[in-house]
mmCIF file of C-alpha atoms in Angstrom:
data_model
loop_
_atom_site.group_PDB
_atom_site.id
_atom_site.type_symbol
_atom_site.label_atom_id
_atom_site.label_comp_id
_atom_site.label_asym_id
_atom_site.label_seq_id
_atom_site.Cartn_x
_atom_site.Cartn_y
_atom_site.Cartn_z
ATOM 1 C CA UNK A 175 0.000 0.000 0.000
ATOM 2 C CA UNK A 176 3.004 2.032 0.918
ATOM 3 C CA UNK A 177 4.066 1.507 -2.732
ATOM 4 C CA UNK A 178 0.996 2.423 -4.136
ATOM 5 C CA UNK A 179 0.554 5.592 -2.527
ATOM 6 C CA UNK A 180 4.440 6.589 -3.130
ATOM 7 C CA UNK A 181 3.641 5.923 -6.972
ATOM 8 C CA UNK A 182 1.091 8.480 -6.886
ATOM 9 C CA UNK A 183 2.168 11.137 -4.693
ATOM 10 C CA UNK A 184 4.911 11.232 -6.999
ATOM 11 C CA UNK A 185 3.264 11.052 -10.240
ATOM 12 C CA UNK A 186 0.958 14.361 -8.913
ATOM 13 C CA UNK A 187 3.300 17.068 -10.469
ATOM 14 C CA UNK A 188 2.940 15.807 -13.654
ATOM 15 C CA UNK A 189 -0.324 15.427 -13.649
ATOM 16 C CA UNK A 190 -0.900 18.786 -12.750
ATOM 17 C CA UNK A 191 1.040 20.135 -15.366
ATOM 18 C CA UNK A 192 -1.006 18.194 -17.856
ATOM 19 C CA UNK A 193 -4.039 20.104 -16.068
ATOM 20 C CA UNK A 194 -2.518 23.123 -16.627
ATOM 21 C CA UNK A 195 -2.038 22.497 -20.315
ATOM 22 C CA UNK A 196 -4.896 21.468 -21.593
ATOM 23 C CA UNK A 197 -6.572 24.353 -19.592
ATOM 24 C CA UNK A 198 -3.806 27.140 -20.994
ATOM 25 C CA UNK A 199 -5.477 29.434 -23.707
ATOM 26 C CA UNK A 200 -4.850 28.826 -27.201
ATOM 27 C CA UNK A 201 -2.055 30.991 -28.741
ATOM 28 C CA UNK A 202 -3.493 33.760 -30.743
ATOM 29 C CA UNK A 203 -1.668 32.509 -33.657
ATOM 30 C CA UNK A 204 -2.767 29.000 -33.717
ATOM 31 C CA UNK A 205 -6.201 30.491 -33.645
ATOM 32 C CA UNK A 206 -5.685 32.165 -36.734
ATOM 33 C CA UNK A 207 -4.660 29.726 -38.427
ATOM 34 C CA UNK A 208 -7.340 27.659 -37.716
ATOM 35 C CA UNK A 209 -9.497 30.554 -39.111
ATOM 36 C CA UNK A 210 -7.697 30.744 -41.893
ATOM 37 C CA UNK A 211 -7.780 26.873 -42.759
ATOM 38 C CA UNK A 212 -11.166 26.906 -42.188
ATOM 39 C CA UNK A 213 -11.741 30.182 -44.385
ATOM 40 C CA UNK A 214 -10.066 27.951 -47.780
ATOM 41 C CA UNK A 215 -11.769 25.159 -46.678
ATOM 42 C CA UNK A 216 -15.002 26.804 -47.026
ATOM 43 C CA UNK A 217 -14.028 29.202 -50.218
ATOM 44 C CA UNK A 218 -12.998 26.220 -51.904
ATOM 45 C CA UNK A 219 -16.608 23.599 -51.383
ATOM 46 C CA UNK A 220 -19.142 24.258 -54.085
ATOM 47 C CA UNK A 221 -21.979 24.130 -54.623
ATOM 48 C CA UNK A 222 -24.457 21.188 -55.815
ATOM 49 C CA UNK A 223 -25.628 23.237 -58.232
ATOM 50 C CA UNK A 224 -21.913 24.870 -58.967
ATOM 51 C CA UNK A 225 -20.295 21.591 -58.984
ATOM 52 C CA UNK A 226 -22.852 20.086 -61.638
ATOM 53 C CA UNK A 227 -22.051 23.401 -63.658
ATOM 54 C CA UNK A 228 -18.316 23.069 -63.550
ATOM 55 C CA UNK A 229 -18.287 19.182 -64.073
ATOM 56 C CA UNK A 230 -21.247 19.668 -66.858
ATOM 57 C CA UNK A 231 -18.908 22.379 -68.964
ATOM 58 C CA UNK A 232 -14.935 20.311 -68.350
ATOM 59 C CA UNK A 233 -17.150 17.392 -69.919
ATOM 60 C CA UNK A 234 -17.986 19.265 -73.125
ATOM 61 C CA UNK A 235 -14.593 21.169 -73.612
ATOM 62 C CA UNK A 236 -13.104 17.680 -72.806
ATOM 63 C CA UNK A 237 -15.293 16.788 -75.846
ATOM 64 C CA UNK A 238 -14.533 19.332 -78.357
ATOM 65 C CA UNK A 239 -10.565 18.526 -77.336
ATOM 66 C CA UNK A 240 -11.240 14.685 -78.350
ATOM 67 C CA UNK A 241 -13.011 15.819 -81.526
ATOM 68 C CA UNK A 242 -10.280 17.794 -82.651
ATOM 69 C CA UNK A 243 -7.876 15.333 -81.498
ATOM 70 C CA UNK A 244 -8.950 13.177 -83.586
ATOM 71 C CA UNK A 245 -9.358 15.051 -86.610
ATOM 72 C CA UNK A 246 -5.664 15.785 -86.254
ATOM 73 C CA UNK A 247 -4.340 12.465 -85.788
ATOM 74 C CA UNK A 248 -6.131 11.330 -89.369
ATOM 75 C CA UNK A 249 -4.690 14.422 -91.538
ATOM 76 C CA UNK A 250 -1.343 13.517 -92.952
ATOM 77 C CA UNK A 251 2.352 13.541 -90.965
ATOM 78 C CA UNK A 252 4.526 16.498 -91.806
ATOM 79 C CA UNK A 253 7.408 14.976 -92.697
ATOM 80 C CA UNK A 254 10.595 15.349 -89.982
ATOM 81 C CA UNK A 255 12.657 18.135 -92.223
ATOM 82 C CA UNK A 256 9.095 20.425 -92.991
ATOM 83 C CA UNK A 257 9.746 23.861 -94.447
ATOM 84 C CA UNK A 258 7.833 26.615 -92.575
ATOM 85 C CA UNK A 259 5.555 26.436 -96.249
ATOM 86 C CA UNK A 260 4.723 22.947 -95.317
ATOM 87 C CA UNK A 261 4.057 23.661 -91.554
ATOM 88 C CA UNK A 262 1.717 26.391 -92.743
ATOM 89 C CA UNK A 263 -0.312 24.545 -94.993
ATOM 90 C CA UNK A 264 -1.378 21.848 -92.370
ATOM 91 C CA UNK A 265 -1.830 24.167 -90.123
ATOM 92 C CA UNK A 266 -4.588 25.663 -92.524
ATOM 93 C CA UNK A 267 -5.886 22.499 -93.332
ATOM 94 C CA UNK A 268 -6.345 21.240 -89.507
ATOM 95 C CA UNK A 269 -8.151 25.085 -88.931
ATOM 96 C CA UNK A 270 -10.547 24.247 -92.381
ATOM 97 C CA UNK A 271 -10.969 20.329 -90.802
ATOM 98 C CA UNK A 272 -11.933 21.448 -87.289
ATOM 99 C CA UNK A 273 -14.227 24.385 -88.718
ATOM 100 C CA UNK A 274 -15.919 21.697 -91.560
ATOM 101 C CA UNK A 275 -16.806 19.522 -88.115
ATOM 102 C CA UNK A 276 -18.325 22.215 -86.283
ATOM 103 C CA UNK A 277 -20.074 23.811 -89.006
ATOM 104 C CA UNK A 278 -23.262 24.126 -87.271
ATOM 105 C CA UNK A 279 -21.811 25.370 -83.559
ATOM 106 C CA UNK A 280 -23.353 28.152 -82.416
ATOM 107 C CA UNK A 281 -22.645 30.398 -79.229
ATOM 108 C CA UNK A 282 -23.153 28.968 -76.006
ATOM 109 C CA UNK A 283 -22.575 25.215 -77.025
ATOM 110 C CA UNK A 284 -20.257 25.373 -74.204
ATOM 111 C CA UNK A 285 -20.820 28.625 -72.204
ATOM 112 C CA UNK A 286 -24.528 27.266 -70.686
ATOM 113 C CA UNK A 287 -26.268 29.909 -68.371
ATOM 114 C CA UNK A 288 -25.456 28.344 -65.308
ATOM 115 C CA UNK A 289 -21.636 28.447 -65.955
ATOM 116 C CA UNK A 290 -22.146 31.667 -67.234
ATOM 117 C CA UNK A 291 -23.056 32.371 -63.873
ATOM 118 C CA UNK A 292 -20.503 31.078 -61.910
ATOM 119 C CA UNK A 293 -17.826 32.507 -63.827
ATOM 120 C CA UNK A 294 -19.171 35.571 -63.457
ATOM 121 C CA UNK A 295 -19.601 35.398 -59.751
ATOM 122 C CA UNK A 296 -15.884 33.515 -59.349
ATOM 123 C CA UNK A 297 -14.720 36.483 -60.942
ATOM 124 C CA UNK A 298 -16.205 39.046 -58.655
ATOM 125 C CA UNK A 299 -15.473 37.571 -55.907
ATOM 126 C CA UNK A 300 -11.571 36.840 -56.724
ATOM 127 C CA UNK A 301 -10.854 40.720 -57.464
ATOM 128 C CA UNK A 302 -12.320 43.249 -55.370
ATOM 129 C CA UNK A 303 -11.655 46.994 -54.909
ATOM 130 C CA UNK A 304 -7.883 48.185 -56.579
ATOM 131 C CA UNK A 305 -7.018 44.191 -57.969
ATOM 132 C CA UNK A 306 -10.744 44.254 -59.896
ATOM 133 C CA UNK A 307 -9.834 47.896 -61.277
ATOM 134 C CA UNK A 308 -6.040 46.971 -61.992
ATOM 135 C CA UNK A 309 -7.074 44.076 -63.980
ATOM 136 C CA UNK A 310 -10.113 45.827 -65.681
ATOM 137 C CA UNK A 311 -7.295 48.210 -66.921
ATOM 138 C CA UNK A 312 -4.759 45.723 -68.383
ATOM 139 C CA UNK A 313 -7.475 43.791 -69.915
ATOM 140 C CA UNK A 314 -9.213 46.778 -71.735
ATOM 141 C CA UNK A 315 -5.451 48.453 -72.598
ATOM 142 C CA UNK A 316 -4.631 45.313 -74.782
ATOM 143 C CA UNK A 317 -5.002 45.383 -78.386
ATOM 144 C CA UNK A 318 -7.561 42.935 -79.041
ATOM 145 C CA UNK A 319 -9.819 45.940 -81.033
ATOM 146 C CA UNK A 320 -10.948 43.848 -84.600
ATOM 147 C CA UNK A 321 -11.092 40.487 -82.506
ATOM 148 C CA UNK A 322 -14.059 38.818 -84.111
ATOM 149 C CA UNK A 323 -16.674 37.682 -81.489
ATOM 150 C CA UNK A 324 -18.041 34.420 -83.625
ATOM 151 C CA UNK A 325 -17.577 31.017 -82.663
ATOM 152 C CA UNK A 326 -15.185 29.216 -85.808
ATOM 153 C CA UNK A 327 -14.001 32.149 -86.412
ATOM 154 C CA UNK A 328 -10.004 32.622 -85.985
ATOM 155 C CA UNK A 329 -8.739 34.574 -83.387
ATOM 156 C CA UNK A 330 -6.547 36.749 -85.359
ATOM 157 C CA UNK A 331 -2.682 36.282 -84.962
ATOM 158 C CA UNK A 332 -1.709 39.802 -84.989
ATOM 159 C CA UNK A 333 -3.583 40.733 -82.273
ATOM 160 C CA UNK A 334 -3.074 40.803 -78.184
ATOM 161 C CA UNK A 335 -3.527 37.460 -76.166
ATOM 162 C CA UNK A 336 -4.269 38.447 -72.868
ATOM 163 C CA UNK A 337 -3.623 35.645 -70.445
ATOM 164 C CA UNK A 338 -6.211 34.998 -67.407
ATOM 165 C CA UNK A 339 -4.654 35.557 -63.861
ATOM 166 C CA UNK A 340 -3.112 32.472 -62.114
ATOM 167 C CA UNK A 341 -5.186 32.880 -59.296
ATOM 168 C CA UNK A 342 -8.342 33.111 -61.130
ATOM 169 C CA UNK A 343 -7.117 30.012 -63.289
ATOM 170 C CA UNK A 344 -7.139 28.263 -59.938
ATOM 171 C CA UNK A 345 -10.491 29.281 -59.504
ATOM 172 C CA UNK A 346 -12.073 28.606 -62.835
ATOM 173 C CA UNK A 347 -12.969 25.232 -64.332
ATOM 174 C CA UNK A 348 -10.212 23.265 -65.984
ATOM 175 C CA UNK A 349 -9.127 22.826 -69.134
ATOM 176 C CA UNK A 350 -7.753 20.208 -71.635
ATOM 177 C CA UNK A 351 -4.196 21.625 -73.027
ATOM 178 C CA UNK A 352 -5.815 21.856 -76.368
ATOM 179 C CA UNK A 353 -7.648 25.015 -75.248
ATOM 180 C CA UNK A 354 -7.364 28.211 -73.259
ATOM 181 C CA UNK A 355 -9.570 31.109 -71.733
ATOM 182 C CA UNK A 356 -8.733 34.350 -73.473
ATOM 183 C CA UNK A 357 -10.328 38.114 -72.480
ATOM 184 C CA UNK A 358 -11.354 40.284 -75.026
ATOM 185 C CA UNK A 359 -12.415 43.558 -73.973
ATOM 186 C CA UNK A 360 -14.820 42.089 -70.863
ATOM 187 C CA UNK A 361 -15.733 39.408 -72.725
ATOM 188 C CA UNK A 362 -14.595 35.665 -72.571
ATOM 189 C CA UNK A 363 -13.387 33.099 -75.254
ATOM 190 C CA UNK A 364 -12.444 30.067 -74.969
ATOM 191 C CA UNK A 365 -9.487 29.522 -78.030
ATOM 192 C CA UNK A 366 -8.087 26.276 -79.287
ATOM 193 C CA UNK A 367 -4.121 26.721 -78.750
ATOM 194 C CA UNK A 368 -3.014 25.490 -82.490
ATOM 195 C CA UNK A 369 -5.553 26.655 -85.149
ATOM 196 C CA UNK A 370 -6.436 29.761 -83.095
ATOM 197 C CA UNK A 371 -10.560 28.294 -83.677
ATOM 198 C CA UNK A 372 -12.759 30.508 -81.004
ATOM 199 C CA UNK A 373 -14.158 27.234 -79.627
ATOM 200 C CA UNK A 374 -17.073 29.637 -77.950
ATOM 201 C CA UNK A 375 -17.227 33.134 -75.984
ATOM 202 C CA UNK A 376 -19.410 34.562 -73.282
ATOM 203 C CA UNK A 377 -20.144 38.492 -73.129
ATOM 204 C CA UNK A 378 -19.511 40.512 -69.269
ATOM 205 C CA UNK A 379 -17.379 38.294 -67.934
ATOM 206 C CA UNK A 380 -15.225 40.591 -66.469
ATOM 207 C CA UNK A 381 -17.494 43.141 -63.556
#
């Protein structure tokens, strides 16, 4: 009994400094970061209705990629010395190809309403205040005047690519390699990344 009681008279210190520890307040910074994990956490969950609208549009871009994946993989090989006359012409006939199969597309093929939407509203809520206004400015200052807005049409070489953000890539639904987002003016396009094709477009995306 002796024993006993020894064992726990001496084990009593540490024990109260457990006490103490789990009672001691949080740091200020571990709270923070808790708030802050829990901040992303939240940003980053969709919506049921989002997440059908993101997964609904990467499945028809996905699409159009496989279409004109395949249409490129039955035109003839360049050969491995091509002159830059050669590398021209199949470039023109993969742009006529691709156009032929999409003869009938028509705006909003892949821009549905409801992505529309959330694009719209992913944008707005990434840039607020002085980053919305700094990136309204470099987006109008490029030269993309003359861009044609029509889906199969060429997006003009000479002009102004302006790229999207990498934050607000993060943000936005993916794409396949074959294609890009693209502003023009405060509108949208979505551009195939060889032939140049405007794939589709959506009008006041940027706020």
């Amino acid at each position: 009994m002796k024993q006993k009681m020894k064992y726990l008279n001496n084990s009593a210190p540490c024990l109260s400094l457990m006490l103490a520890l789990a009672l001691a307040p949080v740091p200020a910074f571990a709270q923070t970061t808790a708030g802050q994990q829990k901040a992303v956490a939240a940003e980053n969950v969709l919506s049921v209705k989002d997440r059908a609208a993101v997964a609904a549009f990467e499945a028809r871009v996905k699409a159009y990629a496989k279409m004109r994946e395949d249409i490129e993989e039955k035109m003839p090989k360049l050969p491995k010395e091509s002159t830059p006359e050669q590398i021209a012409a199949h470039e023109k006939e993969f742009e006529r190809r691709v156009r032929a199969a999409r003869m009938k597309a028509k705006r909003g093929e892949m821009f549905t309403p409801d992505i529309v939407a959330y694009i719209r509203a992913t944008i707005k809520e990434e840039f607020k205040g002085t980053e919305r206004k700094e990136l309204r400015e470099s987006v109008l200052e490029a030269d993309t005047k003359g861009v044609p807005l029509r889906v199969n049409n060429a997006y003009p070489e000479t002009k102004e690519m302006v790229e999207m953000p990498p934050t607000l890539l993060l943000k936005l639904p993916q794409l396949p390699k074959q294609v890009r987002y693209r502003f023009v003016n405060r509108n949208m396009l979505l551009v195939d990344r060889e032939n140049n094709l405007i794939v589709d477009f959506m009008l006041n995306a940027l706020p």
